[in-house]
Amino acid sequence: MYVIIVYDIKVERVNKVKSFLRQHLFWIQNSVFEGEVTKSQYNEIKTKLKEIIDEDEDSVIIFNTRMEELVNREVIGIEKSKIDQIL
């Protein structure tokens, strides 16, 4: 499954969320990650994010689709982190 995760996290938890997500997904922009994951990885990501964040103060939105090809991705301006150049 292909996921896009966007978040708005209090500053004291941002680095912990970013460090965790970098283990599973591509960091494409401030507070935005995307990439292909298995169902078990998806469940692990959701579980760990719930442990890290404060659900009364923070917000995480996860978009998912079965295939990356079903997502139309268009960038206006500079692309901060191009994922097509990763080997």
PDB file of N, CA, C and O in Angstrom, residues 4 8 13 33 57 76:
ATOM      1  N   ILE A   4       0.756   8.456   2.337  1.00  0.00           N
ATOM      2  CA  ILE A   4       1.259   9.817   2.499  1.00  0.00           C
ATOM      3  C   ILE A   4       0.850  10.230   3.900  1.00  0.00           C
ATOM      4  O   ILE A   4      -0.327  10.116   4.269  1.00  0.00           O
ATOM      5  N   ASP A   8       1.070  17.753  12.104  1.00  0.00           N
ATOM      6  CA  ASP A   8       1.260  19.021  12.798  1.00  0.00           C
ATOM      7  C   ASP A   8       1.452  18.646  14.269  1.00  0.00           C
ATOM      8  O   ASP A   8       0.485  18.326  14.963  1.00  0.00           O
ATOM      9  N   ARG A  13       7.926  17.144  20.202  1.00  0.00           N
ATOM     10  CA  ARG A  13       7.795  15.778  19.684  1.00  0.00           C
ATOM     11  C   ARG A  13       8.130  15.652  18.201  1.00  0.00           C
ATOM     12  O   ARG A  13       8.186  14.548  17.659  1.00  0.00           O
ATOM     13  N   PHE A  33       5.656  12.829   4.698  1.00  0.00           N
ATOM     14  CA  PHE A  33       6.367  11.612   4.323  1.00  0.00           C
ATOM     15  C   PHE A  33       5.498  10.819   3.364  1.00  0.00           C
ATOM     16  O   PHE A  33       4.270  10.900   3.419  1.00  0.00           O
ATOM     17  N   GLU A  57      -3.215  17.250  21.495  1.00  0.00           N
ATOM     18  CA  GLU A  57      -2.485  18.429  21.017  1.00  0.00           C
ATOM     19  C   GLU A  57      -1.973  18.311  19.587  1.00  0.00           C
ATOM     20  O   GLU A  57      -1.736  19.313  18.931  1.00  0.00           O
ATOM     21  N   ILE A  76       4.551  22.156  -7.462  1.00  0.00           N
ATOM     22  CA  ILE A  76       4.666  23.517  -7.966  1.00  0.00           C
ATOM     23  C   ILE A  76       5.792  24.173  -7.193  1.00  0.00           C
ATOM     24  O   ILE A  76       5.802  24.155  -5.966  1.00  0.00           O
TER      25      ILE A  76
END
